[in-house]
mmCIF file of C-alpha atoms and ligand atoms in Angstrom:
data_model
loop_
_atom_site.group_PDB
_atom_site.id
_atom_site.type_symbol
_atom_site.label_atom_id
_atom_site.label_comp_id
_atom_site.label_asym_id
_atom_site.label_seq_id
_atom_site.Cartn_x
_atom_site.Cartn_y
_atom_site.Cartn_z
ATOM 1 C CA MET K 1 -1.143 18.898 4.843
ATOM 2 C CA ALA K 2 1.581 18.216 2.345
ATOM 3 C CA ILE K 3 2.254 15.948 -0.564
ATOM 4 C CA ARG K 4 5.261 13.712 0.003
ATOM 5 C CA GLU K 5 7.501 11.950 -2.484
ATOM 6 C CA ILE K 6 6.576 8.309 -3.192
ATOM 7 C CA LEU K 7 9.622 6.021 -3.280
ATOM 8 C CA THR K 8 9.913 3.618 -6.209
ATOM 9 C CA VAL K 9 11.830 0.388 -6.876
ATOM 10 C CA PRO K 10 14.682 -0.396 -6.526
ATOM 11 C CA ASN K 11 14.892 1.979 -3.502
ATOM 12 C CA PRO K 12 16.135 -0.254 -0.631
ATOM 13 C CA VAL K 13 13.991 1.633 1.917
ATOM 14 C CA LEU K 14 10.968 -0.219 0.467
ATOM 15 C CA LYS K 15 12.475 -3.454 1.863
ATOM 16 C CA GLU K 16 12.590 -2.185 5.453
ATOM 17 C CA ILE K 17 10.347 -3.713 8.083
ATOM 18 C CA SER K 18 8.083 -1.052 9.573
ATOM 19 C CA GLN K 19 7.903 -0.625 13.341
ATOM 20 C CA PRO K 20 4.764 -0.531 15.542
ATOM 21 C CA VAL K 21 3.337 2.860 16.446
ATOM 22 C CA GLU K 22 3.406 3.583 20.184
ATOM 23 C CA GLN K 23 0.801 6.312 20.308
ATOM 24 C CA VAL K 24 -1.856 7.642 17.962
ATOM 25 C CA ASP K 25 -1.244 11.351 18.536
ATOM 26 C CA ASP K 26 -1.455 14.575 16.527
ATOM 27 C CA ALA K 27 1.998 14.018 15.004
ATOM 28 C CA LEU K 28 0.872 10.619 13.702
ATOM 29 C CA ARG K 29 -2.405 12.097 12.430
ATOM 30 C CA ALA K 30 -0.378 14.736 10.536
ATOM 31 C CA LEU K 31 1.564 11.909 8.862
ATOM 32 C CA MET K 32 -1.691 10.101 8.011
ATOM 33 C CA ASP K 33 -3.172 13.326 6.551
ATOM 34 C CA ASP K 34 -0.073 13.784 4.364
ATOM 35 C CA MET K 35 -0.234 10.151 3.259
ATOM 36 C CA LEU K 36 -3.898 10.478 2.274
ATOM 37 C CA GLU K 37 -3.248 13.662 0.284
ATOM 38 C CA THR K 38 -0.244 12.011 -1.403
ATOM 39 C CA MET K 39 -2.319 8.923 -2.248
ATOM 40 C CA TYR K 40 -5.179 10.966 -3.737
ATOM 41 C CA GLU K 41 -2.770 13.067 -5.787
ATOM 42 C CA ALA K 42 -1.211 9.882 -7.216
ATOM 43 C CA ASP K 43 -4.656 8.336 -7.948
ATOM 44 C CA GLY K 44 -3.941 5.385 -5.655
ATOM 45 C CA ILE K 45 -6.396 3.420 -3.526
ATOM 46 C CA GLY K 46 -3.953 2.639 -0.705
ATOM 47 C CA LEU K 47 -0.596 3.777 0.659
ATOM 48 C CA ALA K 48 1.761 2.445 3.342
ATOM 49 C CA ALA K 49 3.983 4.861 5.316
ATOM 50 C CA ILE K 50 7.175 3.177 4.077
ATOM 51 C CA GLN K 51 6.240 4.304 0.549
ATOM 52 C CA VAL K 52 6.896 7.870 1.701
ATOM 53 C CA GLY K 53 10.028 6.735 3.567
ATOM 54 C CA VAL K 54 8.538 6.421 7.068
ATOM 55 C CA PRO K 55 9.034 2.930 8.600
ATOM 56 C CA LYS K 56 5.906 2.951 10.791
ATOM 57 C CA ARG K 57 3.034 0.464 10.691
ATOM 58 C CA VAL K 58 0.528 2.885 9.172
ATOM 59 C CA ILE K 59 -1.714 2.488 6.103
ATOM 60 C CA VAL K 60 -4.237 4.810 4.460
ATOM 61 C CA MET K 61 -6.884 3.668 1.978
ATOM 62 C CA ASP K 62 -9.892 4.890 0.034
ATOM 63 C CA LEU K 63 -11.804 2.369 -2.060
ATOM 64 C CA SER K 64 -14.605 4.722 -3.104
ATOM 65 C CA GLY K 65 -14.956 5.300 -6.848
ATOM 66 C CA PRO K 66 -13.916 8.600 -8.492
ATOM 67 C CA GLU K 67 -17.574 9.731 -8.736
ATOM 68 C CA GLU K 68 -18.384 8.767 -5.145
ATOM 69 C CA LYS K 69 -17.979 10.568 -1.864
ATOM 70 C CA ALA K 70 -14.472 10.112 -0.393
ATOM 71 C CA GLU K 71 -14.171 7.325 2.188
ATOM 72 C CA PRO K 72 -10.731 7.681 3.760
ATOM 73 C CA LYS K 73 -9.659 4.824 6.042
ATOM 74 C CA PHE K 74 -6.668 4.751 8.403
ATOM 75 C CA PHE K 75 -5.002 1.648 9.828
ATOM 76 C CA VAL K 76 -2.423 1.790 12.623
ATOM 77 C CA ASN K 77 -0.605 -1.388 13.765
ATOM 78 C CA PRO K 78 -2.870 -3.615 11.642
ATOM 79 C CA VAL K 79 -2.870 -7.379 12.215
ATOM 80 C CA LEU K 80 -4.359 -9.891 9.769
ATOM 81 C CA SER K 81 -5.641 -13.349 10.726
ATOM 82 C CA ASP K 82 -7.926 -16.190 9.606
ATOM 83 C CA PRO K 83 -7.427 -15.890 5.838
ATOM 84 C CA SER K 84 -10.076 -17.724 3.768
ATOM 85 C CA GLU K 85 -9.206 -20.796 1.701
ATOM 86 C CA ASP K 86 -10.924 -19.096 -1.243
ATOM 87 C CA LYS K 87 -8.590 -16.995 -3.341
ATOM 88 C CA ARG K 88 -9.289 -13.882 -5.385
ATOM 89 C CA PRO K 89 -7.142 -12.995 -8.412
ATOM 90 C CA TYR K 90 -6.661 -9.309 -9.128
ATOM 91 C CA ASP K 91 -4.558 -7.324 -11.582
ATOM 92 C CA GLU K 92 -2.459 -5.457 -9.005
ATOM 93 C CA GLY K 93 -0.474 -2.287 -9.373
ATOM 94 C CA CYS K 94 1.649 -0.328 -6.906
ATOM 95 C CA LEU K 95 2.571 3.351 -6.675
ATOM 96 C CA SER K 96 6.136 2.183 -5.916
ATOM 97 C CA VAL K 97 6.182 0.153 -9.172
ATOM 98 C CA PRO K 98 4.467 2.682 -11.463
ATOM 99 C CA GLY K 99 3.157 1.486 -14.814
ATOM 100 C CA TYR K 100 3.451 -2.250 -14.084
ATOM 101 C CA TYR K 101 0.504 -4.587 -13.455
ATOM 102 C CA GLU K 102 0.276 -8.307 -12.835
ATOM 103 C CA THR K 103 -2.349 -10.719 -11.554
ATOM 104 C CA ILE K 104 -1.834 -11.790 -7.939
ATOM 105 C CA GLU K 105 -3.992 -14.302 -6.038
ATOM 106 C CA ARG K 106 -4.668 -13.619 -2.377
ATOM 107 C CA PRO K 107 -7.213 -14.904 0.168
ATOM 108 C CA GLU K 108 -10.590 -13.402 -0.715
ATOM 109 C CA LYS K 109 -11.565 -12.811 2.918
ATOM 110 C CA ILE K 110 -9.450 -12.045 6.000
ATOM 111 C CA LYS K 111 -9.885 -10.820 9.574
ATOM 112 C CA LEU K 112 -8.316 -7.518 10.518
ATOM 113 C CA THR K 113 -7.625 -5.657 13.763
ATOM 114 C CA TYR K 114 -6.100 -2.194 13.989
ATOM 115 C CA LEU K 115 -6.221 1.217 15.646
ATOM 116 C CA ASP K 116 -8.169 3.882 13.755
ATOM 117 C CA TYR K 117 -7.483 7.631 13.244
ATOM 118 C CA ASP K 118 -8.526 8.315 16.853
ATOM 119 C CA GLY K 119 -6.586 5.408 18.339
ATOM 120 C CA ASN K 120 -9.663 3.230 18.913
ATOM 121 C CA GLU K 121 -9.329 -0.532 18.495
ATOM 122 C CA VAL K 122 -11.288 -1.906 15.534
ATOM 123 C CA GLU K 123 -11.932 -5.472 14.430
ATOM 124 C CA GLU K 124 -13.491 -6.263 11.064
ATOM 125 C CA ILE K 125 -13.660 -8.703 8.181
ATOM 126 C CA ALA K 126 -12.186 -7.569 4.878
ATOM 127 C CA GLU K 127 -13.594 -9.069 1.672
ATOM 128 C CA GLY K 128 -13.149 -8.534 -2.065
ATOM 129 C CA MET K 129 -11.221 -5.406 -3.044
ATOM 130 C CA PHE K 130 -10.772 -4.422 0.621
ATOM 131 C CA ALA K 131 -9.159 -7.807 1.321
ATOM 132 C CA THR K 132 -6.869 -7.555 -1.722
ATOM 133 C CA CYS K 133 -5.790 -4.015 -0.881
ATOM 134 C CA ILE K 134 -5.188 -4.508 2.862
ATOM 135 C CA GLN K 135 -3.018 -7.558 2.116
ATOM 136 C CA HIS K 136 -1.036 -5.595 -0.488
ATOM 137 C CA GLU K 137 -0.506 -2.807 2.075
ATOM 138 C CA MET K 138 0.349 -5.222 4.919
ATOM 139 C CA ASP K 139 3.072 -6.664 2.713
ATOM 140 C CA HIS K 140 4.632 -3.185 2.454
ATOM 141 C CA LEU K 141 4.958 -3.147 6.278
ATOM 142 C CA GLU K 142 7.096 -6.303 5.969
ATOM 143 C CA GLY K 143 9.163 -4.902 3.100
ATOM 144 C CA VAL K 144 7.388 -7.045 0.520
ATOM 145 C CA LEU K 145 6.156 -5.802 -2.874
ATOM 146 C CA PHE K 146 3.645 -7.563 -5.156
ATOM 147 C CA ILE K 147 6.407 -8.111 -7.716
ATOM 148 C CA ASP K 148 8.195 -10.292 -5.127
ATOM 149 C CA TYR K 149 5.549 -12.975 -5.867
ATOM 150 C CA LEU K 150 6.552 -13.094 -9.545
ATOM 151 C CA SER K 151 9.371 -14.989 -11.251
ATOM 152 C CA ARG K 152 12.784 -13.342 -11.077
ATOM 153 C CA LEU K 153 12.575 -12.564 -14.794
ATOM 154 C CA LYS K 154 9.227 -10.767 -14.485
ATOM 155 C CA ARG K 155 10.420 -8.916 -11.372
ATOM 156 C CA GLN K 156 13.573 -7.721 -13.145
ATOM 157 C CA ARG K 157 11.493 -6.579 -16.125
ATOM 158 C CA ALA K 158 9.204 -4.625 -13.794
ATOM 159 C CA VAL K 159 12.167 -2.873 -12.106
ATOM 160 C CA GLN K 160 13.766 -2.095 -15.481
ATOM 161 C CA LYS K 161 10.478 -0.624 -16.715
ATOM 162 C CA VAL K 162 10.274 1.662 -13.669
ATOM 163 C CA LYS K 163 13.926 2.742 -14.045
ATOM 164 C CA LYS K 164 13.353 3.641 -17.694
ATOM 165 C CA PHE K 165 10.163 5.513 -16.823
ATOM 166 C CA GLU K 166 11.904 7.479 -14.040
ATOM 167 C CA LYS K 167 14.801 8.342 -16.343
ATOM 168 C CA GLU K 168 12.427 9.748 -18.982
ATOM 169 C CA LYS K 169 10.502 11.641 -16.319
ATOM 170 C CA GLY K 170 13.775 13.153 -15.070
ATOM 171 C CA ARG K 171 14.678 14.211 -18.584
ATOM 172 C CA ASP K 172 11.286 15.861 -19.060
ATOM 173 C CA ALA K 173 11.721 17.810 -15.848
ATOM 174 C CA ALA K 174 15.180 19.039 -16.885
HETATM 175 O O1 GNR N 201 -3.347 2.242 -6.078
HETATM 176 C C1 GNR N 201 -3.178 1.033 -5.915
HETATM 177 N N1 GNR N 201 -3.953 0.142 -6.568
HETATM 178 C C2 GNR N 201 -3.954 -1.209 -6.289
HETATM 179 C C3 GNR N 201 -4.559 -2.054 -7.187
HETATM 180 C C4 GNR N 201 -4.617 -3.410 -6.941
HETATM 181 C C5 GNR N 201 -4.086 -3.917 -5.782
HETATM 182 C C6 GNR N 201 -3.474 -3.089 -4.870
HETATM 183 C C7 GNR N 201 -3.420 -1.739 -5.117
HETATM 184 S S1 GNR N 201 -2.667 -0.684 -3.975
HETATM 185 C C8 GNR N 201 -2.092 0.563 -5.028
HETATM 186 C C9 GNR N 201 -1.450 1.680 -4.240
HETATM 187 C C10 GNR N 201 -0.210 1.149 -3.550
HETATM 188 O O2 GNR N 201 0.838 0.963 -4.081
HETATM 189 N N2 GNR N 201 -0.333 0.820 -2.295
HETATM 190 O O3 GNR N 201 0.694 0.293 -1.632
HETATM 191 NI NI1 NI N 202 1.845 -0.745 -3.135
#
């Protein structure tokens, strides 16, 4: 397993549309293992493959708390349907927009089908934090970031904040 670099805005790769996976094989599982390790190291709760520069429809997630037993989840070729009318607001963040948070409203409940780590078909209903997170991750597969739902002014501020942060980080490393 290896930790991979997480791409941040305004990297244009984050706008790419990810392509369906043809086979859940050992090579794909190696990617998913790397993604999970990268997500844990960054203290994230979800990660889409495009965030490490791989345009495949793959998501990893772990919604367990820091004191709880790890609950890694893997989603290959996920499809969402039947979103609820009820919305859930949540103060979202993104590892590709580090240090910036904003409230986003999304359907509070949604149906989900995908292939798991072993390539088995799964169908389930996502609610609450699971629903918020899977929709945030699904957006990444379409090249959409949560800041794309904000006004242009707020989005530009978010990107500027990340650029400044990255610049200072680079200086520290030097
Ligand atoms: O770690 C993350 N936290 C988070 C909080 C609220 C809504 C969505 C997320 S996902 C994010 C990790 C990430 O960027 N996934 O793409
Ligand atoms: Ni994200």
